[in-house]
JSON list of C-alpha atoms in Angstrom, two decimals:
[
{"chain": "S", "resi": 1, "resn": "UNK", "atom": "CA", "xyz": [0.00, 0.00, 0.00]},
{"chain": "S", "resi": 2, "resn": "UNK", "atom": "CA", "xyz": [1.20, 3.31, -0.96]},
{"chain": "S", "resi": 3, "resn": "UNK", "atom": "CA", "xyz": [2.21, 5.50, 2.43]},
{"chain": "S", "resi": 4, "resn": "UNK", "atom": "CA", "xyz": [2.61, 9.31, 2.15]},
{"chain": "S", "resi": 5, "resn": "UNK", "atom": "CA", "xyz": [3.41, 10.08, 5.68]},
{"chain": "S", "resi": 6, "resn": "UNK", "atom": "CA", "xyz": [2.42, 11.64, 8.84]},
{"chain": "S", "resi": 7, "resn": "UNK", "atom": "CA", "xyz": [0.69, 14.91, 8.46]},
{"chain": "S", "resi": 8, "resn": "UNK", "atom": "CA", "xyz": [3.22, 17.91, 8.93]},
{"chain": "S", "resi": 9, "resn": "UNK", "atom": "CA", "xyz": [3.02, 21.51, 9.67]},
{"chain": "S", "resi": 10, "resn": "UNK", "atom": "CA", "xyz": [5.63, 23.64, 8.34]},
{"chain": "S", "resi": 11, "resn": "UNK", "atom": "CA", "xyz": [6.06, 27.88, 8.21]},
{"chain": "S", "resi": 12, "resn": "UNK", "atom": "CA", "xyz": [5.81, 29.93, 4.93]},
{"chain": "S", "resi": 13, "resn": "UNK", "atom": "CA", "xyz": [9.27, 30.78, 4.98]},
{"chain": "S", "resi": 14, "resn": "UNK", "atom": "CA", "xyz": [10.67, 27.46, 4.71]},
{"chain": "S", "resi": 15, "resn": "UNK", "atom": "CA", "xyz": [11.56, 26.91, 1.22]},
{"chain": "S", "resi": 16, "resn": "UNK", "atom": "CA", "xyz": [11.98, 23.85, -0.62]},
{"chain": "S", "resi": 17, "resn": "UNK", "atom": "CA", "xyz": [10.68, 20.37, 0.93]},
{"chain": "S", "resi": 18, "resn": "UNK", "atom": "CA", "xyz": [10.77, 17.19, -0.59]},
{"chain": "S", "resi": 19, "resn": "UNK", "atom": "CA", "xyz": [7.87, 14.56, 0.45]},
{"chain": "S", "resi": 20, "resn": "UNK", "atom": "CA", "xyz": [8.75, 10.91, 1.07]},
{"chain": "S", "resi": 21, "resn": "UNK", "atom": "CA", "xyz": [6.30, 8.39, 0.07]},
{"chain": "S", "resi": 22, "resn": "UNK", "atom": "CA", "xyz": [6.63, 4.13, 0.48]},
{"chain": "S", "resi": 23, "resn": "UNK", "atom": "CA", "xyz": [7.33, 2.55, -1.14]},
{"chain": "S", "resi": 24, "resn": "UNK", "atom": "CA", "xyz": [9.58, 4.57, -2.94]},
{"chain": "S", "resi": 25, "resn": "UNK", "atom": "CA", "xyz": [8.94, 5.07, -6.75]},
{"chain": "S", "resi": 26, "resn": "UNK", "atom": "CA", "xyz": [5.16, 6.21, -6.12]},
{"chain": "S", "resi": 27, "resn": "UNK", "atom": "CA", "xyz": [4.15, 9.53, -7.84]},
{"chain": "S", "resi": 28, "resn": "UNK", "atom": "CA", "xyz": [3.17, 12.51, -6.34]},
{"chain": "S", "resi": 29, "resn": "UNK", "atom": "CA", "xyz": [-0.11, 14.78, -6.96]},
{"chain": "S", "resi": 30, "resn": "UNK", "atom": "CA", "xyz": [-2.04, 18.36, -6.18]},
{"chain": "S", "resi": 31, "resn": "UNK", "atom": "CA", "xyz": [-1.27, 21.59, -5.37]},
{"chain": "S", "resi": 32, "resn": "UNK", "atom": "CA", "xyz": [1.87, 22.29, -7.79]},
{"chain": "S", "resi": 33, "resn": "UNK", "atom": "CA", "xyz": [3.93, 19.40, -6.37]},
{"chain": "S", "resi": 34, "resn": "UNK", "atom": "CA", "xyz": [6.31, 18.05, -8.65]},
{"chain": "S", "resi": 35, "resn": "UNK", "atom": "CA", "xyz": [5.99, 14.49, -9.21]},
{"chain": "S", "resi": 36, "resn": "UNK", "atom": "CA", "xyz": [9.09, 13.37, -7.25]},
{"chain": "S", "resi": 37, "resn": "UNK", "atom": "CA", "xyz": [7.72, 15.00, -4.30]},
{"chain": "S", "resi": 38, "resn": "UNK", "atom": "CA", "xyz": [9.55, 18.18, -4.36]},
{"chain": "S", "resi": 39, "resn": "UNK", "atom": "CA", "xyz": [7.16, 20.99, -3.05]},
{"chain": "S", "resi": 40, "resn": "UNK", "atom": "CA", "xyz": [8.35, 25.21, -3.08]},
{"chain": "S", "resi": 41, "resn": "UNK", "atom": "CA", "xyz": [6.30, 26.05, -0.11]},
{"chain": "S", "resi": 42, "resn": "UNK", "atom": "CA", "xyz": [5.20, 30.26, -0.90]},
{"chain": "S", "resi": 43, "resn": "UNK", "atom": "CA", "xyz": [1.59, 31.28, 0.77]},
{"chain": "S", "resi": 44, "resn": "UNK", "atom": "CA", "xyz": [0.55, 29.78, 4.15]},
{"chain": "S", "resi": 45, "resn": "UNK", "atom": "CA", "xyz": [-2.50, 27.25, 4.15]},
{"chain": "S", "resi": 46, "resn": "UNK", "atom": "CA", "xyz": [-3.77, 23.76, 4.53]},
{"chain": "S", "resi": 47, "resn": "UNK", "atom": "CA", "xyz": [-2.93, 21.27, 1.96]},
{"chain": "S", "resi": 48, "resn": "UNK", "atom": "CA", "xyz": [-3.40, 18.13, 1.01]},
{"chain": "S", "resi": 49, "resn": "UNK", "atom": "CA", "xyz": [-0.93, 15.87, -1.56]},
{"chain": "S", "resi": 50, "resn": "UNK", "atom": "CA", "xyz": [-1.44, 12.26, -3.07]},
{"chain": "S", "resi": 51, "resn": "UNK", "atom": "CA", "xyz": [1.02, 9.09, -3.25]},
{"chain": "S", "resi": 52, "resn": "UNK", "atom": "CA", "xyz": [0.00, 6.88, -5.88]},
{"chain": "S", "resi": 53, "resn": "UNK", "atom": "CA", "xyz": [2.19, 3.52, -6.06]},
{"chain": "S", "resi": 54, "resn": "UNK", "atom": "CA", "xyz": [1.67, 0.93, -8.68]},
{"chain": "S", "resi": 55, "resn": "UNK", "atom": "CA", "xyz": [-0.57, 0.60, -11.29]},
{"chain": "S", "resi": 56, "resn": "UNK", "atom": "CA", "xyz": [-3.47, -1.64, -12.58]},
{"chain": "S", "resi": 57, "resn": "UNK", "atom": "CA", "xyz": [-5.91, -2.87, -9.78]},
{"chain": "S", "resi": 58, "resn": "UNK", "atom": "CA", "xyz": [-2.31, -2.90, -7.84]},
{"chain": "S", "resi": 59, "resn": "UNK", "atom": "CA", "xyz": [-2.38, 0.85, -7.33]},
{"chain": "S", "resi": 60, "resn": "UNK", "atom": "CA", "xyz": [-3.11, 2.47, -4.34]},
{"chain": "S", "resi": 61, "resn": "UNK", "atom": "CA", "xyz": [-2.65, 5.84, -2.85]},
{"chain": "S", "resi": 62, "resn": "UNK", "atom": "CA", "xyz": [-2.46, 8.06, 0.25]},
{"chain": "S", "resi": 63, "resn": "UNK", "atom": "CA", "xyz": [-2.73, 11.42, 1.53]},
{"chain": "S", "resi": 64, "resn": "UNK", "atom": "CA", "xyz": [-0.89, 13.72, 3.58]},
{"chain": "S", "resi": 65, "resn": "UNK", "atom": "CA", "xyz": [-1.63, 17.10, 4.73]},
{"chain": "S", "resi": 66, "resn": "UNK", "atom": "CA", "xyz": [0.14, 20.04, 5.20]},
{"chain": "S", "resi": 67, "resn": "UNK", "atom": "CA", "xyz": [-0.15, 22.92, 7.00]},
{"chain": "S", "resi": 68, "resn": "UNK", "atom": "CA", "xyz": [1.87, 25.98, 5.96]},
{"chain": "S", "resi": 69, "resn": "UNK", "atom": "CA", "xyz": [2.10, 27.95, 9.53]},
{"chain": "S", "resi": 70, "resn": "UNK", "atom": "CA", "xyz": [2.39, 31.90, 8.54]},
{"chain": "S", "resi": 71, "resn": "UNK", "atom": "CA", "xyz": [5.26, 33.95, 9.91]},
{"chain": "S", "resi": 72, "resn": "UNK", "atom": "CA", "xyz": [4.86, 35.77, 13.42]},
{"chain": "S", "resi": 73, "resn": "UNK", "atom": "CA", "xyz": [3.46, 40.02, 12.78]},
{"chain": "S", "resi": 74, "resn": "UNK", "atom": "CA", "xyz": [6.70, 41.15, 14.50]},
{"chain": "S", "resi": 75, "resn": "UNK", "atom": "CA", "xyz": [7.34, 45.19, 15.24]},
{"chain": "S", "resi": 76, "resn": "UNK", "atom": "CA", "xyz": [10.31, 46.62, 16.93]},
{"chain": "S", "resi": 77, "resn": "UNK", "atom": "CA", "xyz": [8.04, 50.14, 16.89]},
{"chain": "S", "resi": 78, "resn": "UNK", "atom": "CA", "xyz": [8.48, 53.34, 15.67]},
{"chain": "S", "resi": 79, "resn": "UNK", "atom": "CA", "xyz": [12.44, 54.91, 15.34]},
{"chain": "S", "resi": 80, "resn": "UNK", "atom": "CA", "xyz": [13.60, 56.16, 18.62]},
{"chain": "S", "resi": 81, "resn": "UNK", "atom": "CA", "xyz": [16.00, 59.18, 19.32]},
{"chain": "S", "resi": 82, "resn": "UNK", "atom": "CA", "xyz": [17.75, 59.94, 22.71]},
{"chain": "S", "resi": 83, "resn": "UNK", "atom": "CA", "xyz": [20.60, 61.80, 23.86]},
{"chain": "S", "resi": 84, "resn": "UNK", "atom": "CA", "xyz": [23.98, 60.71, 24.79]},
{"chain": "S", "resi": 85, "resn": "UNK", "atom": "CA", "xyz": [23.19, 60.68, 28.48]},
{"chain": "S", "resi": 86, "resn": "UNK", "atom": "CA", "xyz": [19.89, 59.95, 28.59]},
{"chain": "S", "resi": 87, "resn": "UNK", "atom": "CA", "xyz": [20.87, 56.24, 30.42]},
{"chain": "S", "resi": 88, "resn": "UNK", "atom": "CA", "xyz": [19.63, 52.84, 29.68]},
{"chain": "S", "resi": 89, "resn": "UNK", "atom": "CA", "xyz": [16.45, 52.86, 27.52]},
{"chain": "S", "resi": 90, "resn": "UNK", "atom": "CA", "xyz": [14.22, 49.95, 27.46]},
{"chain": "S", "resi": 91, "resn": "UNK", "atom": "CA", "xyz": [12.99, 49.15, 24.21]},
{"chain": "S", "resi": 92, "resn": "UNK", "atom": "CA", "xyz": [9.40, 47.47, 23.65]},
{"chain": "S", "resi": 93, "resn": "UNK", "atom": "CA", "xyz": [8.73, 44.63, 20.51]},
{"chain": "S", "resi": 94, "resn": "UNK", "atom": "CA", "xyz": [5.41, 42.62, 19.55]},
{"chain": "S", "resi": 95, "resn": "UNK", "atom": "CA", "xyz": [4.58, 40.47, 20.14]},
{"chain": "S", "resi": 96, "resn": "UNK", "atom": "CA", "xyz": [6.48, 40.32, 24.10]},
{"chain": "S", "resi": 97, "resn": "UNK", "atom": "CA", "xyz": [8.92, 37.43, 24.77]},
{"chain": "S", "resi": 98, "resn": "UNK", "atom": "CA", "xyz": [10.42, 38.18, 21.47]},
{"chain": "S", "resi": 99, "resn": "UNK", "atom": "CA", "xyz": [14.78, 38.75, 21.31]},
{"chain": "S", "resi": 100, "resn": "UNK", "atom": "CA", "xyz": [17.07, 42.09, 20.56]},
{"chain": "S", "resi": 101, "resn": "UNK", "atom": "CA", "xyz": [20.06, 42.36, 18.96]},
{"chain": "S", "resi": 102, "resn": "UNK", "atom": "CA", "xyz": [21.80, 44.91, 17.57]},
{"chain": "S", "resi": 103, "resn": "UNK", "atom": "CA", "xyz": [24.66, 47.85, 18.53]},
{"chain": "S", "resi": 104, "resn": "UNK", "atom": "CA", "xyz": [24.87, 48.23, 22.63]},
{"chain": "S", "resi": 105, "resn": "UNK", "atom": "CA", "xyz": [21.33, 46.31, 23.12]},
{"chain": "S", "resi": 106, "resn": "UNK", "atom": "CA", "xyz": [20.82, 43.11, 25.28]},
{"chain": "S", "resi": 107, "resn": "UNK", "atom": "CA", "xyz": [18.41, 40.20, 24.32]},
{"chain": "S", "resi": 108, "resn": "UNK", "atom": "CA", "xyz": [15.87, 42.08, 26.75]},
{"chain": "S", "resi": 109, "resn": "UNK", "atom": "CA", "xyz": [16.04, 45.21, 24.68]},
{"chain": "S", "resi": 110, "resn": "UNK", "atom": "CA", "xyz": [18.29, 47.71, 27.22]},
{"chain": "S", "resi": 111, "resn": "UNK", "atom": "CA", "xyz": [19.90, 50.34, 24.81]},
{"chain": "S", "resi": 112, "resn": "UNK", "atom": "CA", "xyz": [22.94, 52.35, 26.14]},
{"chain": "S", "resi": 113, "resn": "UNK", "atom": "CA", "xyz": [22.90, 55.82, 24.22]},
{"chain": "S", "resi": 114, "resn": "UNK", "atom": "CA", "xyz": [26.68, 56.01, 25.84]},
{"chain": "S", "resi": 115, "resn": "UNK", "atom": "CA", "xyz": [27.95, 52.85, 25.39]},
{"chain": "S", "resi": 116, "resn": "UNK", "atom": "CA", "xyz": [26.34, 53.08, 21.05]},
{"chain": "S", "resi": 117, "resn": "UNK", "atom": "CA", "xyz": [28.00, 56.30, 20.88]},
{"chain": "S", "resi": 118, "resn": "UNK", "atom": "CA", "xyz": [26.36, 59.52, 18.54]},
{"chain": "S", "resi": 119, "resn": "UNK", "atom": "CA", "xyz": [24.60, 58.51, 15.36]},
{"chain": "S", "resi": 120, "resn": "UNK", "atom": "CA", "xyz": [22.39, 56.11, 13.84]},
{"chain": "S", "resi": 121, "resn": "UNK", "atom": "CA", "xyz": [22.35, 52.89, 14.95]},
{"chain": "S", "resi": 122, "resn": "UNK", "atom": "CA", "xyz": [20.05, 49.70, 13.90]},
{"chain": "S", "resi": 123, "resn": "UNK", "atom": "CA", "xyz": [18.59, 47.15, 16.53]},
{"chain": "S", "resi": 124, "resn": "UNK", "atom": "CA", "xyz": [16.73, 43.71, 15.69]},
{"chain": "S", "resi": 125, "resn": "UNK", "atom": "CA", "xyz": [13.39, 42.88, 17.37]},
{"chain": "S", "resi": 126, "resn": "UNK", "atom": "CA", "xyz": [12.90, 38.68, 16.26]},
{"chain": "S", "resi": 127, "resn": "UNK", "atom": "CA", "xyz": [9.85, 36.42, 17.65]},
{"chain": "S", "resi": 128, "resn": "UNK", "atom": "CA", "xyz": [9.54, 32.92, 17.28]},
{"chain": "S", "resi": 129, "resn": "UNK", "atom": "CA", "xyz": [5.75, 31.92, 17.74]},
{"chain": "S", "resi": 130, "resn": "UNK", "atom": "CA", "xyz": [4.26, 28.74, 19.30]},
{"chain": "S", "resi": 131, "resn": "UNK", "atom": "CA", "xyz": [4.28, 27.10, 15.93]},
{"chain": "S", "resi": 132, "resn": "UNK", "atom": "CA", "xyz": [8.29, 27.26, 15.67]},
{"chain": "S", "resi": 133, "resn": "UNK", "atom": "CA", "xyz": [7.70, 30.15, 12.94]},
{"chain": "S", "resi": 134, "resn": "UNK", "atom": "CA", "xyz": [9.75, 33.06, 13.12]},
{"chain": "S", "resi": 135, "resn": "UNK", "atom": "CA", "xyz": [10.23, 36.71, 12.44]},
{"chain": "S", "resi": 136, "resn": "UNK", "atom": "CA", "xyz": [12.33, 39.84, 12.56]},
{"chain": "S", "resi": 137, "resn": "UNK", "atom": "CA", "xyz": [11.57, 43.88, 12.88]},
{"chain": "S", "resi": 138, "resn": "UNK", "atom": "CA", "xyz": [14.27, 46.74, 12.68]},
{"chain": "S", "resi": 139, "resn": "UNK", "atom": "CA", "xyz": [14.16, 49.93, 14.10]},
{"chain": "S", "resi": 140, "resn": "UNK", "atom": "CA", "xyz": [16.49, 52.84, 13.96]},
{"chain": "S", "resi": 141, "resn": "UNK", "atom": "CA", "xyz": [17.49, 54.17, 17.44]},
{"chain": "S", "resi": 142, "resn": "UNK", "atom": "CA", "xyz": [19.58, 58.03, 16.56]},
{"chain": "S", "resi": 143, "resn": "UNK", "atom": "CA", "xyz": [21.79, 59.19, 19.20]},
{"chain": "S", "resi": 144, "resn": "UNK", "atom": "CA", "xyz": [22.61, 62.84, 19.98]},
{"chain": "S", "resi": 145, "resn": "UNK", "atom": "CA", "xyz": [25.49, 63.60, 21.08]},
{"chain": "S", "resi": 146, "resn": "UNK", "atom": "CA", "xyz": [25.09, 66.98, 24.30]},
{"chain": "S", "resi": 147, "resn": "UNK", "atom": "CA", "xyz": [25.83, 70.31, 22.68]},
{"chain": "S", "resi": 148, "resn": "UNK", "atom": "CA", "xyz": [29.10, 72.14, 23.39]},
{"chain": "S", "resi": 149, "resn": "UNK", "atom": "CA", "xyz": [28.58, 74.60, 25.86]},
{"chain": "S", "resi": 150, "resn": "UNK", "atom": "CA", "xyz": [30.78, 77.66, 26.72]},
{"chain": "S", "resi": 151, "resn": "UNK", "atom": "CA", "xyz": [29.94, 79.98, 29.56]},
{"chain": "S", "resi": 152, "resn": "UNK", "atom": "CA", "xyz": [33.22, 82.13, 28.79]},
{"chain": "S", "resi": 153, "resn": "UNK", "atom": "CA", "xyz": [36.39, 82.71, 31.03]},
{"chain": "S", "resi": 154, "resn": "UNK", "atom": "CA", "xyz": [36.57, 83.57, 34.40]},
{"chain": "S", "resi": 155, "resn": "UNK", "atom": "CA", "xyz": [36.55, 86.66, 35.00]},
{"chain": "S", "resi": 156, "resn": "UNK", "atom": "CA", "xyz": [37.68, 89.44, 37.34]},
{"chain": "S", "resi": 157, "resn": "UNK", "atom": "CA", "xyz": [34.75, 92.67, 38.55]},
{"chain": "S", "resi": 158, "resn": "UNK", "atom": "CA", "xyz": [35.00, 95.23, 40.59]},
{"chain": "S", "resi": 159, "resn": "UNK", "atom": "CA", "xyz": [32.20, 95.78, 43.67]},
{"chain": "S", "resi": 160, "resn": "UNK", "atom": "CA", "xyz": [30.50, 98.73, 42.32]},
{"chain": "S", "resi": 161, "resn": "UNK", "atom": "CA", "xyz": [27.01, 99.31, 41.37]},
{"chain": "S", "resi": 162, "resn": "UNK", "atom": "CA", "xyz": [25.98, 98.22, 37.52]},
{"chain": "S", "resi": 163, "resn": "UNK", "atom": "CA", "xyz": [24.86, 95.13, 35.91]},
{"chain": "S", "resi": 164, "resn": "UNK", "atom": "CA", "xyz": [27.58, 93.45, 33.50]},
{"chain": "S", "resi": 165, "resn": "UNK", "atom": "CA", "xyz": [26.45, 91.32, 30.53]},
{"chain": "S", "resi": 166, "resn": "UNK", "atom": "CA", "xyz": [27.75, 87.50, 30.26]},
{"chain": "S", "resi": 167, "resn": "UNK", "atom": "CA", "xyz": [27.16, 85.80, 26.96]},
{"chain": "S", "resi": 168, "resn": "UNK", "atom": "CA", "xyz": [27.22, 82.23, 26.89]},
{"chain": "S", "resi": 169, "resn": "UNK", "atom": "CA", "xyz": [27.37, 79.90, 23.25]},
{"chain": "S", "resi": 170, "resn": "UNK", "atom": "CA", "xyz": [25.43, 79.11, 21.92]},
{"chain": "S", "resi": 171, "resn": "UNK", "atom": "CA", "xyz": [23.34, 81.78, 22.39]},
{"chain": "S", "resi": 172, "resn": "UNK", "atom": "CA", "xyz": [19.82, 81.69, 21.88]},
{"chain": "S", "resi": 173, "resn": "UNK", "atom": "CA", "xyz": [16.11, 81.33, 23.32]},
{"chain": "S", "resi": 174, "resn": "UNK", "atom": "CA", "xyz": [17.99, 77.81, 24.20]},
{"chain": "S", "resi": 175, "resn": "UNK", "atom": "CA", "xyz": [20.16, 79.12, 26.96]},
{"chain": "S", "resi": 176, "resn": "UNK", "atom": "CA", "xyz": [19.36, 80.21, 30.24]},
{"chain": "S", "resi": 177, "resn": "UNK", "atom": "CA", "xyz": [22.23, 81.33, 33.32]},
{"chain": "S", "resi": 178, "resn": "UNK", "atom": "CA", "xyz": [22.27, 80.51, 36.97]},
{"chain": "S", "resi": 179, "resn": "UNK", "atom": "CA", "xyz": [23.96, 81.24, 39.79]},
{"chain": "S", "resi": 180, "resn": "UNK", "atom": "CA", "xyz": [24.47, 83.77, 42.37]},
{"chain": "S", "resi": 181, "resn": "UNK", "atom": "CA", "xyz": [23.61, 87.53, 41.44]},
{"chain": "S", "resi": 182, "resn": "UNK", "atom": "CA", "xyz": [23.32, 86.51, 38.02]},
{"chain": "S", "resi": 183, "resn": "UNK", "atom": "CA", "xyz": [19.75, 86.34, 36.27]},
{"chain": "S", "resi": 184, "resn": "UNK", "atom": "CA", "xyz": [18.83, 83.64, 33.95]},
{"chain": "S", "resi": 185, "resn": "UNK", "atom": "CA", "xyz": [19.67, 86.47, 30.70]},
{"chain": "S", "resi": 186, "resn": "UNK", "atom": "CA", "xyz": [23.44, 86.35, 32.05]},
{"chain": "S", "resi": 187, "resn": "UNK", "atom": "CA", "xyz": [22.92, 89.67, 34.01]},
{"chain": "S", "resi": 188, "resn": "UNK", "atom": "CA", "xyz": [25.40, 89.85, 36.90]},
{"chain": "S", "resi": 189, "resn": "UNK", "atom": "CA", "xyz": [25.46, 92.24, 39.50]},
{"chain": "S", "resi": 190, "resn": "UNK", "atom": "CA", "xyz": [28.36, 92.70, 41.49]},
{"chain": "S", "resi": 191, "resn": "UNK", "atom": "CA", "xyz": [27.19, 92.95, 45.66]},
{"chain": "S", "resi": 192, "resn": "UNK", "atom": "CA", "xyz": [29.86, 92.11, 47.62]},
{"chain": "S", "resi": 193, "resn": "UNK", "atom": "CA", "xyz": [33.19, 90.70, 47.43]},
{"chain": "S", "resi": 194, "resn": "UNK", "atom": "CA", "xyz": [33.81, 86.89, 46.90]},
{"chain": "S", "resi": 195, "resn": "UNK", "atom": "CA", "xyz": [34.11, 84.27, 44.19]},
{"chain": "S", "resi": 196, "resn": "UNK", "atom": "CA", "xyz": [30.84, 83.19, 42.51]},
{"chain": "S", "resi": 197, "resn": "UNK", "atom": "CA", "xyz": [30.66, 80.32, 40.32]},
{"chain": "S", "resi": 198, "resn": "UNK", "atom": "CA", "xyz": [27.80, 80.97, 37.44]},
{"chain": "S", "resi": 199, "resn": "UNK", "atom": "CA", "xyz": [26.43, 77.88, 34.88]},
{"chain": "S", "resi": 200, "resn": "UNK", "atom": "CA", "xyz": [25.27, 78.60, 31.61]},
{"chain": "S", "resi": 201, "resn": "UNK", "atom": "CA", "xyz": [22.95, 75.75, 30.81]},
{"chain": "S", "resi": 202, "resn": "UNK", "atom": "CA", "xyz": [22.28, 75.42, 27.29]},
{"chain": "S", "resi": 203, "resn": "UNK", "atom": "CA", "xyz": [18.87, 73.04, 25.48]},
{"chain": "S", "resi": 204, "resn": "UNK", "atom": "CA", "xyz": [18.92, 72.44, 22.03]},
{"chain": "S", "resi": 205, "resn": "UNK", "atom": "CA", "xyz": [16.48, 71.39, 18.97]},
{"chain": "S", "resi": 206, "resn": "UNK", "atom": "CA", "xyz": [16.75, 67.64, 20.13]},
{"chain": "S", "resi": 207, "resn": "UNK", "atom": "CA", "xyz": [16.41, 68.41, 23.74]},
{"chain": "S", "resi": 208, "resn": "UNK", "atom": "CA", "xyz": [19.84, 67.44, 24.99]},
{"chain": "S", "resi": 209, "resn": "UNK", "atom": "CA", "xyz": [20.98, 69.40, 27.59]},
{"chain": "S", "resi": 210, "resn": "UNK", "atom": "CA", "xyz": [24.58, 70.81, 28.68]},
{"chain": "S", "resi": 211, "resn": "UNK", "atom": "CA", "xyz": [26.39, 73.71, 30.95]},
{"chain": "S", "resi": 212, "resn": "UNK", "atom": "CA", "xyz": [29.13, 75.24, 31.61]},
{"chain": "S", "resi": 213, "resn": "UNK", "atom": "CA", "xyz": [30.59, 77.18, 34.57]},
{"chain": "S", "resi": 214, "resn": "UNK", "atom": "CA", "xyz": [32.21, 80.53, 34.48]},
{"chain": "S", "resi": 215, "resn": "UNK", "atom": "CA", "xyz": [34.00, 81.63, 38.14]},
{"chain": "S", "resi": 216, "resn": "UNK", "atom": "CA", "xyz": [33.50, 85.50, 38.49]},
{"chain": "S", "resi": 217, "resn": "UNK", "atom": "CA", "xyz": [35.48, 87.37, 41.43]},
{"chain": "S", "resi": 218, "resn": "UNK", "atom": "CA", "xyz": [34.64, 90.14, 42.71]},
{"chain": "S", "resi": 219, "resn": "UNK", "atom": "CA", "xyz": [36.95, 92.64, 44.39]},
{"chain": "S", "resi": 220, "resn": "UNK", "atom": "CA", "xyz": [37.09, 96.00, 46.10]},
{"chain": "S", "resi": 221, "resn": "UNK", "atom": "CA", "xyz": [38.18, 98.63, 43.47]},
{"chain": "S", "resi": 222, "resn": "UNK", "atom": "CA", "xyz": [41.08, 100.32, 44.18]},
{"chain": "S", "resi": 223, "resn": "UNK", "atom": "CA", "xyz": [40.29, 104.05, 44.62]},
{"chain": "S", "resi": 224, "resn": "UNK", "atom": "CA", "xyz": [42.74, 106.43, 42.85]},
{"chain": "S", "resi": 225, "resn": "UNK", "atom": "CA", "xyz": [43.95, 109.15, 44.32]},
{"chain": "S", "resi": 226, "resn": "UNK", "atom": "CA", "xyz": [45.34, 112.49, 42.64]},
{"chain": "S", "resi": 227, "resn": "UNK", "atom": "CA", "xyz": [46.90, 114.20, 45.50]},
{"chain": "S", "resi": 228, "resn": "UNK", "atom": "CA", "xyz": [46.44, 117.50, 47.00]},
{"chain": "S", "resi": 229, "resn": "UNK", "atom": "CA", "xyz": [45.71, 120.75, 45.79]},
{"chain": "S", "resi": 230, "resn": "UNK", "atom": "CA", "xyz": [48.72, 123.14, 45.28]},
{"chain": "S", "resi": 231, "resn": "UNK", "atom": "CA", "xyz": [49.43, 125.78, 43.66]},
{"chain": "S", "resi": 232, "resn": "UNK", "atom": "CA", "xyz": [52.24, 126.86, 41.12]},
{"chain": "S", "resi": 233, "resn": "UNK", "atom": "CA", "xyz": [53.41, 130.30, 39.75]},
{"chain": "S", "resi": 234, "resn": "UNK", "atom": "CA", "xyz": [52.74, 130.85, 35.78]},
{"chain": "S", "resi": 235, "resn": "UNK", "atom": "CA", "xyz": [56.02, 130.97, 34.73]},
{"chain": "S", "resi": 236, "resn": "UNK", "atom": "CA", "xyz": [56.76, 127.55, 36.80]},
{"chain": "S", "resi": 237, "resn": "UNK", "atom": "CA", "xyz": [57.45, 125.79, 33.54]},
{"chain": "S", "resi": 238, "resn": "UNK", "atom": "CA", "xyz": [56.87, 121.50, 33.49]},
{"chain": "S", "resi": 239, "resn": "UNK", "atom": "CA", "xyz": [55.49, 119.84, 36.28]},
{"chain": "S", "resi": 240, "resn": "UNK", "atom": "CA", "xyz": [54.52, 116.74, 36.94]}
]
């Protein structure tokens, strides 16, 4: 009697199978199967194939059945951008359970911004389903790098009365100043003597974040003095 096998499930993805039928020499029918049993499996589905072996009232035949499992609907989400130091990011696939791989990612799906370094980097979300089918999603995760932030050089006032201008870089709507006697525009106003350490904290268009610090002493002017008044004849000549 002919024998085409146990029924067998398979995933869409697979490829190329070849069915086995006893004894061997039988032909093979339905569904685009070639008649040695060679089967290009392409669309998911239920389907059924023939072994015919002999001929006459001596042939007899059997079926099989297989099912062609379809691949997993696997997302890694939408492209991500952080900054540099924003610190380990967990990243979220679907279906859950599924595996990461990818630059400075673990199988969980923890992304280090500092460890991937600035740029563009592209991580790997796969799922294998209950039916041993598998697939993969990629997403690209940017990193900005902090901008460069200058609050100036440190710089020497005198305690008198007057507000004095600090400009940090960049400059902008993005930049805001701290500190003691200094307002957030980078107004400082000397009152009192001492050392006062300012920060210039700058945001920018990806909303990284950075500062720096300027140190600004003040000191007690030193008062000049022009001396006494005298008087001279008009013929005294040069005096100094």
């Amino acid at each position: 009697n002919a024998d085409a096998g146990l029924d067998f499930e398979v995933c869409v993805d697979t490829g190329l199978i070849v069915l086995s039928g006893s004894p061997s020499g039988g032909t093979w029918t339905g569904n685009g199967i070639s008649s040695n049993g060679t089967y290009n499996v392409s669309i998911d589905g239920s389907f059924d194939f023939t072994y015919t072996f002999g001929t006459g009232n001596c042939l007899t035949t059997d079926q099989v059945t297989v099912l062609v499992n379809p691949l997993p609907i696997v997302s890694a989400g939408i492209d991500k951008s952080f900054c540099i130091d924003a610190g380990i990011q967990n990243l979220l696939g679907t279906p859950n359970n599924g595996t990461w791989t990818g630059a400075a990612i673990n199988s969980n799906g923890d992304f280090d911004p500092a460890s991937a370094g600035a740029g563009n980097h592209t991580v790997y979300y796969s799922y294998t389903d209950p039916n041993s089918c598998e697939n993969i999603d990629s997403a690209i995760v940017t990193v900005n790098p902090l901008p460069i932030v200058n609050a100036g050089n440190d710089t020497t006032l005198c305690n008198q009365t007057g507000v004095v201008s600090f400009t940090g870089q960049p400059s902008g709507s993005g930049g805001v100043w701290s500190g003691v006697h200094m307002n957030a525009s980078g107004g400082f106003n000397p009152s009192g003597i001492g050392s006062f350490d300012n920060i210039y904290t700058y945001t920018d268009g990806n909303g990284c974040v950075n500062s720096d610090m300027v140190t600004i002493t003040v000191i007690n002017p030193t008062n000049a003095d022009a001396g006494l008044d005298f008087e001279v004849c008009v013929d005294t000549g040069l005096i100094v």
